[in-house]
PDB file of C-alpha atoms in Angstrom:
ATOM      1  CA  MET A 272     109.714 130.835  91.963  1.00  0.00           C
ATOM      2  CA  ALA A 273     110.489 133.283  89.237  1.00  0.00           C
ATOM      3  CA  LEU A 274     113.837 133.343  87.122  1.00  0.00           C
ATOM      4  CA  ILE A 275     115.791 136.890  86.865  1.00  0.00           C
ATOM      5  CA  SER A 276     118.301 136.745  83.882  1.00  0.00           C
ATOM      6  CA  LEU A 277     120.844 139.172  82.449  1.00  0.00           C
ATOM      7  CA  HIS A 278     123.736 139.491  80.194  1.00  0.00           C
ATOM      8  CA  VAL A 279     126.941 141.290  81.400  1.00  0.00           C
ATOM      9  CA  SER A 280     130.317 141.531  80.160  1.00  0.00           C
ATOM     10  CA  ASP A 281     132.562 138.939  80.398  1.00  0.00           C
ATOM     11  CA  GLU A 282     135.068 140.969  82.857  1.00  0.00           C
ATOM     12  CA  VAL A 283     131.880 142.192  84.869  1.00  0.00           C
ATOM     13  CA  ALA A 284     130.560 138.621  85.071  1.00  0.00           C
ATOM     14  CA  ALA A 285     134.460 137.169  86.287  1.00  0.00           C
ATOM     15  CA  GLU A 286     134.583 140.014  88.859  1.00  0.00           C
ATOM     16  CA  PHE A 287     131.130 139.338  90.166  1.00  0.00           C
ATOM     17  CA  SER A 288     132.070 135.288  90.559  1.00  0.00           C
ATOM     18  CA  ALA A 289     135.269 136.131  92.231  1.00  0.00           C
ATOM     19  CA  LEU A 290     132.908 138.331  94.549  1.00  0.00           C
ATOM     20  CA  ALA A 291     130.284 135.915  95.063  1.00  0.00           C
ATOM     21  CA  ALA A 292     132.348 133.162  95.701  1.00  0.00           C
ATOM     22  CA  THR A 293     133.019 135.077  99.252  1.00  0.00           C
ATOM     23  CA  GLN A 294     129.483 135.548  99.796  1.00  0.00           C
ATOM     24  CA  GLY A 295     127.678 132.013  99.502  1.00  0.00           C
ATOM     25  CA  GLY A 296     127.589 132.111  95.721  1.00  0.00           C
ATOM     26  CA  LYS A 297     126.149 133.852  92.779  1.00  0.00           C
ATOM     27  CA  SER A 298     122.625 133.290  93.556  1.00  0.00           C
ATOM     28  CA  ALA A 299     122.783 133.937  97.198  1.00  0.00           C
ATOM     29  CA  LEU A 300     124.521 137.212  96.399  1.00  0.00           C
ATOM     30  CA  LEU A 301     122.157 138.554  93.663  1.00  0.00           C
ATOM     31  CA  ARG A 302     119.426 137.402  96.121  1.00  0.00           C
ATOM     32  CA  ARG A 303     120.943 139.587  98.806  1.00  0.00           C
ATOM     33  CA  LEU A 304     121.332 142.423  96.543  1.00  0.00           C
ATOM     34  CA  ILE A 305     117.659 141.929  95.664  1.00  0.00           C
ATOM     35  CA  ALA A 306     116.382 141.878  98.939  1.00  0.00           C
ATOM     36  CA  ASP A 307     118.722 144.882 100.095  1.00  0.00           C
ATOM     37  CA  SER A 308     117.315 147.149  97.323  1.00  0.00           C
ATOM     38  CA  LEU A 309     114.133 146.210  98.373  1.00  0.00           C
ATOM     39  CA  ALA A 310     114.429 146.863 101.927  1.00  0.00           C
ATOM     40  CA  THR A 311     113.114 143.245 102.908  1.00  0.00           C
ATOM     41  CA  PRO A 312     115.252 140.745 105.197  1.00  0.00           C
ATOM     42  CA  ALA A 313     118.162 139.171 103.529  1.00  0.00           C
ATOM     43  CA  PRO A 314     118.242 135.336 103.555  1.00  0.00           C
ATOM     44  CA  ARG A 315     120.812 133.414 105.400  1.00  0.00           C
ATOM     45  CA  ILE A 316     123.923 132.905 103.557  1.00  0.00           C
ATOM     46  CA  LEU A 317     126.206 130.005 104.282  1.00  0.00           C
ATOM     47  CA  ALA A 318     130.076 131.227 104.030  1.00  0.00           C
ATOM     48  CA  LEU A 319     131.892 129.379 101.489  1.00  0.00           C
ATOM     49  CA  PRO A 320     135.468 128.700 102.030  1.00  0.00           C
ATOM     50  CA  VAL A 321     137.860 131.220 100.800  1.00  0.00           C
ATOM     51  CA  GLY A 322     141.748 131.460 100.089  1.00  0.00           C
ATOM     52  CA  ARG A 323     144.326 129.433  98.333  1.00  0.00           C
ATOM     53  CA  PRO A 324     143.442 125.560  98.036  1.00  0.00           C
ATOM     54  CA  GLU A 325     145.825 123.545  99.819  1.00  0.00           C
ATOM     55  CA  LYS A 326     147.082 120.239  99.533  1.00  0.00           C
ATOM     56  CA  VAL A 327     146.362 117.444 101.725  1.00  0.00           C
ATOM     57  CA  THR A 328     147.738 113.826 101.292  1.00  0.00           C
ATOM     58  CA  VAL A 329     145.280 110.649 102.297  1.00  0.00           C
ATOM     59  CA  ARG A 330     146.168 107.049 101.852  1.00  0.00           C
ATOM     60  CA  PHE A 331     143.832 104.439 100.646  1.00  0.00           C
ATOM     61  CA  ARG A 332     144.367 100.538 100.098  1.00  0.00           C
ATOM     62  CA  GLU A 333     144.048  99.378  96.746  1.00  0.00           C
ATOM     63  CA  SER A 334     140.648  98.088  97.134  1.00  0.00           C
ATOM     64  CA  GLU A 335     139.528 101.433  98.698  1.00  0.00           C
ATOM     65  CA  MET A 336     141.269 103.122  95.481  1.00  0.00           C
ATOM     66  CA  ARG A 337     139.050 101.037  93.500  1.00  0.00           C
ATOM     67  CA  GLN A 338     135.707 101.737  95.019  1.00  0.00           C
ATOM     68  CA  LEU A 339     136.764 105.367  95.095  1.00  0.00           C
ATOM     69  CA  ALA A 340     137.227 105.176  91.263  1.00  0.00           C
ATOM     70  CA  GLU A 341     133.790 103.386  90.739  1.00  0.00           C
ATOM     71  CA  VAL A 342     131.908 105.874  92.996  1.00  0.00           C
ATOM     72  CA  SER A 343     133.268 108.956  91.758  1.00  0.00           C
ATOM     73  CA  HIS A 344     132.853 107.639  88.088  1.00  0.00           C
ATOM     74  CA  GLN A 345     129.188 106.818  88.851  1.00  0.00           C
ATOM     75  CA  ARG A 346     128.795 110.264  90.005  1.00  0.00           C
ATOM     76  CA  GLY A 347     130.241 112.066  87.011  1.00  0.00           C
ATOM     77  CA  MET A 348     133.198 113.346  89.417  1.00  0.00           C
ATOM     78  CA  THR A 349     136.865 112.697  89.889  1.00  0.00           C
ATOM     79  CA  ARG A 350     138.051 111.161  92.838  1.00  0.00           C
ATOM     80  CA  THR A 351     139.468 114.351  94.335  1.00  0.00           C
ATOM     81  CA  GLY A 352     136.451 116.178  93.484  1.00  0.00           C
ATOM     82  CA  TRP A 353     134.406 113.380  95.164  1.00  0.00           C
ATOM     83  CA  ILE A 354     136.561 113.187  98.093  1.00  0.00           C
ATOM     84  CA  VAL A 355     136.468 117.119  98.452  1.00  0.00           C
ATOM     85  CA  ALA A 356     132.403 117.056  98.321  1.00  0.00           C
ATOM     86  CA  LEU A 357     132.241 114.566 100.970  1.00  0.00           C
ATOM     87  CA  VAL A 358     134.965 116.568 103.353  1.00  0.00           C
ATOM     88  CA  ARG A 359     132.829 120.058 102.600  1.00  0.00           C
ATOM     89  CA  SER A 360     129.512 118.412 103.474  1.00  0.00           C
ATOM     90  CA  ARG A 361     131.027 117.348 106.865  1.00  0.00           C
ATOM     91  CA  LEU A 362     132.215 121.095 107.398  1.00  0.00           C
ATOM     92  CA  ALA A 363     128.798 122.382 106.682  1.00  0.00           C
ATOM     93  CA  SER A 364     129.433 123.831 103.283  1.00  0.00           C
ATOM     94  CA  PRO A 365     126.218 123.890 100.641  1.00  0.00           C
ATOM     95  CA  VAL A 366     125.392 120.413  99.284  1.00  0.00           C
ATOM     96  CA  GLN A 367     128.118 119.199  96.562  1.00  0.00           C
ATOM     97  CA  HIS A 368     126.331 117.833  93.478  1.00  0.00           C
ATOM     98  CA  SER A 369     127.943 116.558  90.228  1.00  0.00           C
ATOM     99  CA  PRO A 370     126.941 118.042  87.039  1.00  0.00           C
ATOM    100  CA  SER A 371     124.845 115.325  86.198  1.00  0.00           C
ATOM    101  CA  GLU A 372     122.690 115.994  89.268  1.00  0.00           C
ATOM    102  CA  HIS A 373     122.855 119.855  88.687  1.00  0.00           C
ATOM    103  CA  ASP A 374     120.869 118.758  85.223  1.00  0.00           C
ATOM    104  CA  ALA A 375     118.894 115.962  86.681  1.00  0.00           C
ATOM    105  CA  LEU A 376     117.446 118.529  89.473  1.00  0.00           C
ATOM    106  CA  ARG A 377     116.886 121.494  86.782  1.00  0.00           C
ATOM    107  CA  ALA A 378     114.813 119.267  84.650  1.00  0.00           C
ATOM    108  CA  ILE A 379     112.773 117.921  87.662  1.00  0.00           C
ATOM    109  CA  VAL A 380     112.125 121.568  88.568  1.00  0.00           C
ATOM    110  CA  ARG A 381     111.328 122.540  85.378  1.00  0.00           C
ATOM    111  CA  GLU A 382     108.834 119.438  85.324  1.00  0.00           C
ATOM    112  CA  LEU A 383     107.202 120.065  88.659  1.00  0.00           C
ATOM    113  CA  ASN A 384     106.626 123.854  87.576  1.00  0.00           C
ATOM    114  CA  ARG A 385     104.849 122.616  84.388  1.00  0.00           C
ATOM    115  CA  ILE A 386     102.633 120.190  86.569  1.00  0.00           C
ATOM    116  CA  GLY A 387     102.075 123.134  88.725  1.00  0.00           C
ATOM    117  CA  GLY A 388     100.739 124.786  86.127  1.00  0.00           C
ATOM    118  CA  ASN A 389      98.479 122.023  84.795  1.00  0.00           C
ATOM    119  CA  ILE A 390      96.933 121.406  88.259  1.00  0.00           C
ATOM    120  CA  ASN A 391      95.947 125.073  88.290  1.00  0.00           C
ATOM    121  CA  GLN A 392      94.440 124.712  85.167  1.00  0.00           C
ATOM    122  CA  ILE A 393      92.727 121.286  86.233  1.00  0.00           C
ATOM    123  CA  ALA A 394      91.293 122.951  89.532  1.00  0.00           C
ATOM    124  CA  ARG A 395      89.825 125.975  87.253  1.00  0.00           C
ATOM    125  CA  ALA A 396      88.089 123.449  84.959  1.00  0.00           C
ATOM    126  CA  ALA A 397      86.643 121.524  88.203  1.00  0.00           C
ATOM    127  CA  ASN A 398      85.780 124.634  89.834  1.00  0.00           C
ATOM    128  CA  THR A 399      83.814 125.782  86.596  1.00  0.00           C
ATOM    129  CA  SER A 400      82.419 122.492  86.156  1.00  0.00           C
ATOM    130  CA  VAL A 401      80.812 122.769  89.598  1.00  0.00           C
ATOM    131  CA  LEU A 402      79.378 125.758  89.457  1.00  0.00           C
ATOM    132  CA  GLN A 403      78.116 125.120  86.232  1.00  0.00           C
ATOM    133  CA  GLY A 404      76.128 122.156  87.629  1.00  0.00           C
ATOM    134  CA  ARG A 405      78.031 119.746  85.466  1.00  0.00           C
ATOM    135  CA  ALA A 406      79.829 116.366  87.167  1.00  0.00           C
ATOM    136  CA  VAL A 407      83.616 116.586  87.601  1.00  0.00           C
ATOM    137  CA  GLU A 408      84.211 112.870  87.175  1.00  0.00           C
ATOM    138  CA  SER A 409      86.204 113.731  83.934  1.00  0.00           C
ATOM    139  CA  ASP A 410      88.417 115.806  85.144  1.00  0.00           C
ATOM    140  CA  LEU A 411      89.555 112.973  87.778  1.00  0.00           C
ATOM    141  CA  SER A 412      91.329 111.114  85.128  1.00  0.00           C
ATOM    142  CA  ALA A 413      93.595 113.907  84.422  1.00  0.00           C
ATOM    143  CA  ILE A 414      93.944 114.635  88.224  1.00  0.00           C
ATOM    144  CA  GLN A 415      94.868 110.816  88.208  1.00  0.00           C
ATOM    145  CA  GLU A 416      97.311 111.119  85.464  1.00  0.00           C
ATOM    146  CA  ALA A 417      98.958 114.502  87.115  1.00  0.00           C
ATOM    147  CA  LYS A 418      99.150 112.665  90.409  1.00  0.00           C
ATOM    148  CA  LEU A 419     101.259 109.566  88.681  1.00  0.00           C
ATOM    149  CA  VAL A 420     103.404 112.184  87.006  1.00  0.00           C
ATOM    150  CA  ILE A 421     104.204 114.250  90.190  1.00  0.00           C
ATOM    151  CA  GLU A 422     104.965 110.775  92.033  1.00  0.00           C
ATOM    152  CA  LYS A 423     107.506 109.742  89.226  1.00  0.00           C
ATOM    153  CA  GLU A 424     109.295 113.201  89.216  1.00  0.00           C
ATOM    154  CA  LEU A 425     109.419 112.778  93.111  1.00  0.00           C
ATOM    155  CA  ALA A 426     110.976 109.615  92.577  1.00  0.00           C
ATOM    156  CA  HIS A 427     113.343 111.091  90.164  1.00  0.00           C
ATOM    157  CA  LEU A 428     114.028 113.997  92.992  1.00  0.00           C
ATOM    158  CA  ARG A 429     114.709 111.729  95.572  1.00  0.00           C
ATOM    159  CA  ASN A 430     117.008 109.782  93.649  1.00  0.00           C
ATOM    160  CA  ALA A 431     119.063 113.020  92.868  1.00  0.00           C
ATOM    161  CA  LEU A 432     119.319 113.965  96.147  1.00  0.00           C
ATOM    162  CA  ASN A 433     119.946 110.660  97.658  1.00  0.00           C
ATOM    163  CA  GLY A 434     122.886 110.370  95.121  1.00  0.00           C
ATOM    164  CA  ASN A 435     124.352 113.082  96.828  1.00  0.00           C
ATOM    165  CA  ALA A 436     123.244 112.277 100.484  1.00  0.00           C
ATOM    166  CA  ASP A 437     123.298 108.753 100.564  1.00  0.00           C
ATOM    167  CA  TYR A 438     127.443 108.548 101.032  1.00  0.00           C
ATOM    168  CA  TRP A 439     127.168 110.934 104.202  1.00  0.00           C
ATOM    169  CA  ASP A 440     124.052 110.443 106.246  1.00  0.00           C
ATOM    170  CA  GLY A 441     125.349 107.234 107.407  1.00  0.00           C
ATOM    171  CA  TRP A 442     128.776 108.850 108.842  1.00  0.00           C
ATOM    172  CA  ARG A 443     127.162 111.398 110.611  1.00  0.00           C
TER     173      ARG A 443
END
């Protein structure tokens, strides 16, 4: 997937962020604007909550508060942020990731993109070898190595995604 990047003034960025908050987020709004300009169907956008946040009081036992503090700290979130993420997941809002999960997912995507490029090069080399009548055996070790890296990155991806979803799956 391609990445489009641009620089705008701080004022424009703030106005765009405010508008995007009501339309599924900045990325979703940009995708829709691009789709509209290309006259292609727009992807479905989940509505994000709008309006002023309101306070809700919830009571927990002392042992539960310790667990909340531990779990939220492990996820790099505040207790309140973690509880809000849980509630939003039940309300079908977009998945709530901690900052460390965002970083992990970005790194995994970058690595998987690199691996995809390497696999294309390996496939091209293997096809060239076959066309020239050479054995492909030497390419098999590179393919096996790529497979191991892919399996490792997929395990990282599962961990990053499970870190977010494991608390909610059992509650649905």
